[in-house]
Tab-separated table of N, CA and C in Angstrom:
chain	number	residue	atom	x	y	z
A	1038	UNK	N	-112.701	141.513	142.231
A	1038	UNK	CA	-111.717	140.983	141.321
A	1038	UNK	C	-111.661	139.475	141.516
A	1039	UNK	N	-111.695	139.077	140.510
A	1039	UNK	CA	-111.577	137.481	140.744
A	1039	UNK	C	-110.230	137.178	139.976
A	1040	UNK	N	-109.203	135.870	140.597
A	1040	UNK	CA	-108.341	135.526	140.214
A	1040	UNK	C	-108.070	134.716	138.761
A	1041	UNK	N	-107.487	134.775	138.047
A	1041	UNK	CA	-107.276	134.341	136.696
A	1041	UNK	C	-105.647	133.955	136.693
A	1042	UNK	N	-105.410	133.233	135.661
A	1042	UNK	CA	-103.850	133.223	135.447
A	1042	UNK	C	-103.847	133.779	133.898
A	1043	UNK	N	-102.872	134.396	133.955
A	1043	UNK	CA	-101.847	134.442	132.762
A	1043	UNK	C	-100.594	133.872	132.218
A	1044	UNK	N	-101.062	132.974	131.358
A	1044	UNK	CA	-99.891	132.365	130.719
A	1044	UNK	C	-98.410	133.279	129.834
A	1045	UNK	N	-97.386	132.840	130.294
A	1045	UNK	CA	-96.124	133.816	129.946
A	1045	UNK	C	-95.396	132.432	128.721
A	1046	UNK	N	-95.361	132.603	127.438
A	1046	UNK	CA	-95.476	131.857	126.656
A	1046	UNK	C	-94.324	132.045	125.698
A	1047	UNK	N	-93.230	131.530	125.970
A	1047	UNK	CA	-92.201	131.707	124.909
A	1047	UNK	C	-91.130	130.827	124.212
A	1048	UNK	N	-90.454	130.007	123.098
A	1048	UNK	CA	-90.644	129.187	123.073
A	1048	UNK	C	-89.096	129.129	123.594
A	1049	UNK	N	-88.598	127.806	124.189
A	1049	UNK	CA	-87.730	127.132	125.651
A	1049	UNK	C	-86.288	127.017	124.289
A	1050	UNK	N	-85.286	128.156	124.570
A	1050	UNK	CA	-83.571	127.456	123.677
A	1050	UNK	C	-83.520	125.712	124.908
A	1051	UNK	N	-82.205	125.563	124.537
A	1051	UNK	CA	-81.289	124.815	125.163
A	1051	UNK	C	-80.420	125.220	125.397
A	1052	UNK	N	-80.605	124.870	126.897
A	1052	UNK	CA	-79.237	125.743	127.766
A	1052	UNK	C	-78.216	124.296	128.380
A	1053	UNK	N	-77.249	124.585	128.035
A	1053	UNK	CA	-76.314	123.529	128.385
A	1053	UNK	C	-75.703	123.906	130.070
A	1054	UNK	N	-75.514	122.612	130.589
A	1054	UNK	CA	-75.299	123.232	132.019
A	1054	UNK	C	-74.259	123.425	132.573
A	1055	UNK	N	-73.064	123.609	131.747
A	1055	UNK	CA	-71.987	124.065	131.743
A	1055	UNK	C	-71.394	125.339	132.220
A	1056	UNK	N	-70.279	125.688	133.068
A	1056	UNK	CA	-70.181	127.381	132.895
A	1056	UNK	C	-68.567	127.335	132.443
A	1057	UNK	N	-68.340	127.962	131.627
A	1057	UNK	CA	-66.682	127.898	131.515
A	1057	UNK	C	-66.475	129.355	130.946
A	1058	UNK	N	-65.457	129.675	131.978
A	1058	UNK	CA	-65.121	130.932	131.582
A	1058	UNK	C	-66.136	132.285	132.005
A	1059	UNK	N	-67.119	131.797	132.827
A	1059	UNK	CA	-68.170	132.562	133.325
A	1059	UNK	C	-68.998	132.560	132.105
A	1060	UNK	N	-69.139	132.303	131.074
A	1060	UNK	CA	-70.508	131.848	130.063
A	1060	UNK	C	-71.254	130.844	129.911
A	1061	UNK	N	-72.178	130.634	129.872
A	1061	UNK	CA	-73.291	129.797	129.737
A	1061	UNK	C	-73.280	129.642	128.194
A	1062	UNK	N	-73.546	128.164	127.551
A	1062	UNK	CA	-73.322	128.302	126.184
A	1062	UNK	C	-75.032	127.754	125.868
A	1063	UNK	N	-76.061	128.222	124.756
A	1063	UNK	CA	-77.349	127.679	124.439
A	1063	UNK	C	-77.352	127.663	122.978
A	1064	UNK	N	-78.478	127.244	122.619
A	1064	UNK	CA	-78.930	127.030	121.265
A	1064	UNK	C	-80.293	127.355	121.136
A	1065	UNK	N	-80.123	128.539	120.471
A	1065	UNK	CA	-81.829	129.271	120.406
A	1065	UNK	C	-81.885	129.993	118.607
A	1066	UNK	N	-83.584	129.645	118.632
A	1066	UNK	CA	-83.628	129.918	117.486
A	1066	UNK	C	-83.969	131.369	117.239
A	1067	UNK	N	-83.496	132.331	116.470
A	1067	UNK	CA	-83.734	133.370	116.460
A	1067	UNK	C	-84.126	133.940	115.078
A	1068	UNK	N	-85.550	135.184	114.983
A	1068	UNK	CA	-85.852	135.826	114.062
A	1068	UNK	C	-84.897	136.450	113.359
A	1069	UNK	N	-84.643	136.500	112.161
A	1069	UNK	CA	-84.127	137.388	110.863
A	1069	UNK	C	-82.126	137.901	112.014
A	1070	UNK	N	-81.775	136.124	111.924
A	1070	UNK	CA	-80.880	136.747	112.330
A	1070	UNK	C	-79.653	136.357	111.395
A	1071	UNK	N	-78.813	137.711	111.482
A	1071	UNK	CA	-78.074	137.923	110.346
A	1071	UNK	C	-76.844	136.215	110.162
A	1072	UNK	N	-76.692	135.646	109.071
A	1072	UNK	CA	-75.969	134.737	108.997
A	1072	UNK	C	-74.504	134.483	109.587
A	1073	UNK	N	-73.827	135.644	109.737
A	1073	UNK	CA	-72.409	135.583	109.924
A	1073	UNK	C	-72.503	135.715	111.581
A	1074	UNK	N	-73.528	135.840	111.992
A	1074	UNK	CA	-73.456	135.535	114.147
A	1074	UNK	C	-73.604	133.933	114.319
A	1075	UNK	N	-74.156	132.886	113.290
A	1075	UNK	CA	-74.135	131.669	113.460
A	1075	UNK	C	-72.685	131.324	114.144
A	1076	UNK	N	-72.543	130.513	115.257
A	1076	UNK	CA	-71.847	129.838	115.696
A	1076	UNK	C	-71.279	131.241	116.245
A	1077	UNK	N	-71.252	132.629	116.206
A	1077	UNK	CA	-70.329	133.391	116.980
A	1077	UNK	C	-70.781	133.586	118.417
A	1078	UNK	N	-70.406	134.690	119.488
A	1078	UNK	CA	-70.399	134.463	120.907
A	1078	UNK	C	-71.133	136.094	120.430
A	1079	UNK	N	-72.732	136.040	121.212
A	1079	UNK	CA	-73.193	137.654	121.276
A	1079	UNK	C	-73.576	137.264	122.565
A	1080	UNK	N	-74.493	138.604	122.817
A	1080	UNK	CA	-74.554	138.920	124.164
A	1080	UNK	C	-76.263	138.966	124.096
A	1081	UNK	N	-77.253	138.081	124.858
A	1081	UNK	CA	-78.705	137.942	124.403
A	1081	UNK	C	-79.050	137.687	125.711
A	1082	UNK	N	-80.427	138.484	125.775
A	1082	UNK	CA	-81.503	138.517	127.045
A	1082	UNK	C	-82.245	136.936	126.503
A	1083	UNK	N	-82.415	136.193	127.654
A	1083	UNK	CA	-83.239	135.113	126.506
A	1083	UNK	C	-84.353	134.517	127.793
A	1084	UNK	N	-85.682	134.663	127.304
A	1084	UNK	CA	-87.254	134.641	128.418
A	1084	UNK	C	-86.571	132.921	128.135
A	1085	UNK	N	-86.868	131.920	129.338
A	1085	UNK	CA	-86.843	130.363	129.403
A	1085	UNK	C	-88.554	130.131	129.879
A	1086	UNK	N	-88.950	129.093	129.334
A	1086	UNK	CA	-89.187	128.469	130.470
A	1086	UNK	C	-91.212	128.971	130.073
A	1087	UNK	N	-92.224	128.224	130.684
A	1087	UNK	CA	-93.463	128.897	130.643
A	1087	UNK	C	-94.129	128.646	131.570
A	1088	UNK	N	-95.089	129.108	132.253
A	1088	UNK	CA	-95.699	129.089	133.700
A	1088	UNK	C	-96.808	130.149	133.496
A	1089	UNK	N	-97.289	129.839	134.287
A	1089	UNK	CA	-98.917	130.514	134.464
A	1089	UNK	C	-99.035	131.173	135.994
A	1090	UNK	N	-99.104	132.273	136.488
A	1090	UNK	CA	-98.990	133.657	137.564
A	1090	UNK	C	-100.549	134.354	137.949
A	1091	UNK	N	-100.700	134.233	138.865
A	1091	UNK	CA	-101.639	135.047	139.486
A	1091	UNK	C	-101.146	136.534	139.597
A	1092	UNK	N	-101.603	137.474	139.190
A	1092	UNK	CA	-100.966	138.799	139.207
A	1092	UNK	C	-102.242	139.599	139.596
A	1093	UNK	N	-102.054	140.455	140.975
A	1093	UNK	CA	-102.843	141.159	141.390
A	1093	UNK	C	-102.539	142.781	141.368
A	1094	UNK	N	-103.431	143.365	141.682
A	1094	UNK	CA	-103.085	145.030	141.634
A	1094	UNK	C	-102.374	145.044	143.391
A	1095	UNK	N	-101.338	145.581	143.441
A	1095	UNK	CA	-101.026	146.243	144.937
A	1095	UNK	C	-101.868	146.516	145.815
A	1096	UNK	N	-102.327	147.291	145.643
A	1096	UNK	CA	-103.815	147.771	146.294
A	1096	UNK	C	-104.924	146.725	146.973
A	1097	UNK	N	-104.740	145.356	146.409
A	1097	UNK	CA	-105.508	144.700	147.110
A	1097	UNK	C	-104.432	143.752	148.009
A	1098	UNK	N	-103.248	144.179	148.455
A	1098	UNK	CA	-102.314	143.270	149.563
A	1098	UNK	C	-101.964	144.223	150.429
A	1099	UNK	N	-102.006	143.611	151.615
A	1099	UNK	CA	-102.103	144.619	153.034
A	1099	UNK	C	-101.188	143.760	153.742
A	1100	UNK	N	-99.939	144.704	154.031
A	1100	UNK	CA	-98.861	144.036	154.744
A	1100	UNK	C	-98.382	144.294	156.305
A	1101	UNK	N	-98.703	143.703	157.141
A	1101	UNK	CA	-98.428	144.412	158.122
A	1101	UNK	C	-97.384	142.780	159.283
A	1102	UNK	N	-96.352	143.653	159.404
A	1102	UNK	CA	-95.593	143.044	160.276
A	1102	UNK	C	-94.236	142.183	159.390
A	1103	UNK	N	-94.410	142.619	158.138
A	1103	UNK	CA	-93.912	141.460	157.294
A	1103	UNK	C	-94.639	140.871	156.428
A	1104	UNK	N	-95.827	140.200	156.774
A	1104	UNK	CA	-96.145	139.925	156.117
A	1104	UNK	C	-97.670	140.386	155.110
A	1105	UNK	N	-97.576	139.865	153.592
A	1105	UNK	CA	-98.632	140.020	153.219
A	1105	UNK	C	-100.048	139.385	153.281
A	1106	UNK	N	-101.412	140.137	153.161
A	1106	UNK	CA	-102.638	139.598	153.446
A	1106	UNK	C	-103.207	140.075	152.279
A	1107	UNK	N	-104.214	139.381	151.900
A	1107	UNK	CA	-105.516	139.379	150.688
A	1107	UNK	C	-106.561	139.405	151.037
A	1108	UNK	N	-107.484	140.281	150.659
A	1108	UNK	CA	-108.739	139.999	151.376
A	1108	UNK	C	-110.075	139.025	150.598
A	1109	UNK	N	-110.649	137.718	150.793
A	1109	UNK	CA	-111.228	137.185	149.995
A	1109	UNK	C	-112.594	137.245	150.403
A	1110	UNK	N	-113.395	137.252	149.238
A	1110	UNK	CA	-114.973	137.543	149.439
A	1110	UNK	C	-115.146	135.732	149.221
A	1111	UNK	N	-115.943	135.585	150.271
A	1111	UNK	CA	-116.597	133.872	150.215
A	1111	UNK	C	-117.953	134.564	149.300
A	1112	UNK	N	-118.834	133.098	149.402
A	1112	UNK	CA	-120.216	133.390	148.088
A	1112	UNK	C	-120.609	134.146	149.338
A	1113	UNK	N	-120.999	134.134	150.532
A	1113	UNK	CA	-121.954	134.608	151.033
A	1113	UNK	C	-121.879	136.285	151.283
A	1114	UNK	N	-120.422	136.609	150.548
A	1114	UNK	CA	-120.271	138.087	151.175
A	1114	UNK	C	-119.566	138.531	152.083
A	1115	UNK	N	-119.292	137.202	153.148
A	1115	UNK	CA	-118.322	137.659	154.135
A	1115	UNK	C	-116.756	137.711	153.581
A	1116	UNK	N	-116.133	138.054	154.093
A	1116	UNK	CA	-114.347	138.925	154.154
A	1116	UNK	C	-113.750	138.680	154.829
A	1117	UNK	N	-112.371	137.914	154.751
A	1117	UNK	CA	-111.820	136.774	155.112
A	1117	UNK	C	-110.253	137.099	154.563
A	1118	UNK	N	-109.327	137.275	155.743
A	1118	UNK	CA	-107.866	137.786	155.080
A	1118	UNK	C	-106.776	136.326	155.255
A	1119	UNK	N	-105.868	135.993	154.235
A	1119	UNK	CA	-105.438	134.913	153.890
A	1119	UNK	C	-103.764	135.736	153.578
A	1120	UNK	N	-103.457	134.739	154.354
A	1120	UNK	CA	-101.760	135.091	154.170
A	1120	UNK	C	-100.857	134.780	152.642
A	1121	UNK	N	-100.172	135.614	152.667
A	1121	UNK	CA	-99.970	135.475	150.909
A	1121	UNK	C	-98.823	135.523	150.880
A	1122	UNK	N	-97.918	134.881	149.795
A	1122	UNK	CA	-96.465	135.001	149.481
A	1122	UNK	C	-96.354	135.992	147.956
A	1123	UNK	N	-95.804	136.704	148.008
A	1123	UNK	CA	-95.779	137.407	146.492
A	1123	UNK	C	-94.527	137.740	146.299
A	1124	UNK	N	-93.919	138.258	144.896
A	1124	UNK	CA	-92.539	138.859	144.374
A	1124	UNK	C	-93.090	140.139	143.648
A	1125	UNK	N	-92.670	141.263	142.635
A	1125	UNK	CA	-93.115	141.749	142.287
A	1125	UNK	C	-92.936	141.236	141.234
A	1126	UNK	N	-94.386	142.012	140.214
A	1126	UNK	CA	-94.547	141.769	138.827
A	1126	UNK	C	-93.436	142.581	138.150
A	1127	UNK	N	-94.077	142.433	137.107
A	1127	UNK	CA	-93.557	143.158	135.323
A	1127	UNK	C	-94.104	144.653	135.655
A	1128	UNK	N	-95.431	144.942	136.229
A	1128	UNK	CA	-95.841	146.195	136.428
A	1128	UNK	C	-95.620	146.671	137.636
A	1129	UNK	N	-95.040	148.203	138.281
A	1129	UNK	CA	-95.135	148.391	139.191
A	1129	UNK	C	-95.791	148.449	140.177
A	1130	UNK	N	-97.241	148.463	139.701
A	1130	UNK	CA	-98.158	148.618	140.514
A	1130	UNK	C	-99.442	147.178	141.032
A	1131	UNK	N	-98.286	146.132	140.521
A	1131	UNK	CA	-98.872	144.991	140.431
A	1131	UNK	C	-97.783	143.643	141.397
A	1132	UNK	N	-98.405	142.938	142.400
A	1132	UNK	CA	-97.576	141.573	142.415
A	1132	UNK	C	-97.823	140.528	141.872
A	1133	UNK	N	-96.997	139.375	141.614
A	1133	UNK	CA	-97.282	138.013	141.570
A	1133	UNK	C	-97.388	137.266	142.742
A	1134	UNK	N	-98.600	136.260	142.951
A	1134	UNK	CA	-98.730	135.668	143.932
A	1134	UNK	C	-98.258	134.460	143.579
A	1135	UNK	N	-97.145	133.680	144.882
A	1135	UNK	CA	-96.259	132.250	144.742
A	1135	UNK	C	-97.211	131.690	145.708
A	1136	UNK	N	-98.164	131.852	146.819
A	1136	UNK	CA	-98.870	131.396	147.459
A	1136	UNK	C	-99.607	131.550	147.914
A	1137	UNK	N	-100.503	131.399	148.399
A	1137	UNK	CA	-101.979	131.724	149.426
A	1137	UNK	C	-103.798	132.306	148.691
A	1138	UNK	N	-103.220	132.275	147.617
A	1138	UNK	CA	-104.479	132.444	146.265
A	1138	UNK	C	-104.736	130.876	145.568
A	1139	UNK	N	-105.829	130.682	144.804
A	1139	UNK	CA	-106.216	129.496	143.908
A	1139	UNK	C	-107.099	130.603	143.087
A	1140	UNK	N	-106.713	129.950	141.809
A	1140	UNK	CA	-107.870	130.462	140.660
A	1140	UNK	C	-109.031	130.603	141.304
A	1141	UNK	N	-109.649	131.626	141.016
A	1141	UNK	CA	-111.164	131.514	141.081
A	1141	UNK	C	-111.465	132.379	142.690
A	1142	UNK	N	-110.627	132.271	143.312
A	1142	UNK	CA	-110.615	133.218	144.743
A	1142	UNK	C	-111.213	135.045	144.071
A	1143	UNK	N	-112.105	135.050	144.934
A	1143	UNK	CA	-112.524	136.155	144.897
A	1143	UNK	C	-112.116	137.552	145.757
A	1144	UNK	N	-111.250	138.443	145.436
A	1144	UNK	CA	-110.962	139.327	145.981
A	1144	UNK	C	-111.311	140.881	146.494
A	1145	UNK	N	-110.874	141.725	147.576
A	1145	UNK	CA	-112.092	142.737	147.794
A	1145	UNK	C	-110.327	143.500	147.908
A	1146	UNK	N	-110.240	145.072	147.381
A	1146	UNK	CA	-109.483	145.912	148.023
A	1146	UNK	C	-108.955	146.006	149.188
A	1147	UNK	N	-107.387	145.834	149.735
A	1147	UNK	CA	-107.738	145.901	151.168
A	1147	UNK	C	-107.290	147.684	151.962
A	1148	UNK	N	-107.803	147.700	152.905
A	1148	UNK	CA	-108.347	148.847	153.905
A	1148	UNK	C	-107.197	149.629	153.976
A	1149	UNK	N	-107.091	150.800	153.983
A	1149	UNK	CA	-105.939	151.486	154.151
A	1149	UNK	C	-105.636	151.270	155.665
A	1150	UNK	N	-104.464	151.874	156.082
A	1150	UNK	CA	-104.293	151.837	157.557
A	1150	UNK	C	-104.740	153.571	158.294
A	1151	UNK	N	-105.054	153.227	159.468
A	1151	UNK	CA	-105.498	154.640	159.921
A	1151	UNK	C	-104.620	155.767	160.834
């Protein structure tokens, strides 16, 4: 497996940085939305923001003690474990890596325990 990013692409409201009353007040543009919610108070999930994620299968992070490991194939073939920071993904069976990967790192399954 070799590393790639995926871009998460959506386009950024304006969020004012205010809290009053425990609400956050923004300005987002929204599809086929009905006229009479203009200016009213609803209740909206809203994606911010865009960034690009290394997302690996589970199966290739081996955690032991705390922490997580990756196993990377150099050109020559040899196998080489690199300490990793991750959160989980969108998929269960998948993390995001916050550290210890670069594009293009080449990855091998890592070993079950015995």
């Amino acid at each position: 497996m070799t590393c790639t990013a995926s871009p998460r692409a959506e386009p950024s409201p304006q969020i004012y940085p205010a809290i009053t009353g425990g609400q956050v007040t923004a300005d987002v543009t929204a599809p086929n939305l009905p006229g009479d919610l203009i200016g009213q108070r609803v209740r909206a999930a809203v994606k911010i923001g865009e960034r690009q994620a290394i997302v690996i299968p589970r199966r290739y992070v081996a955690t032991r003690f705390g922490v997580d490991y990756a196993r990377l194939v150099d050109a020559s073939g040899a196998i080489s474990e690199a300490p990793i920071q991750t959160r989980p993904a969108a998929a269960a069976d998948a993390v995001e890596v916050l550290s210890g990967l670069r594009i293009g790192d080449v990855l091998t399954p890592a070993e079950r325990a015995r």
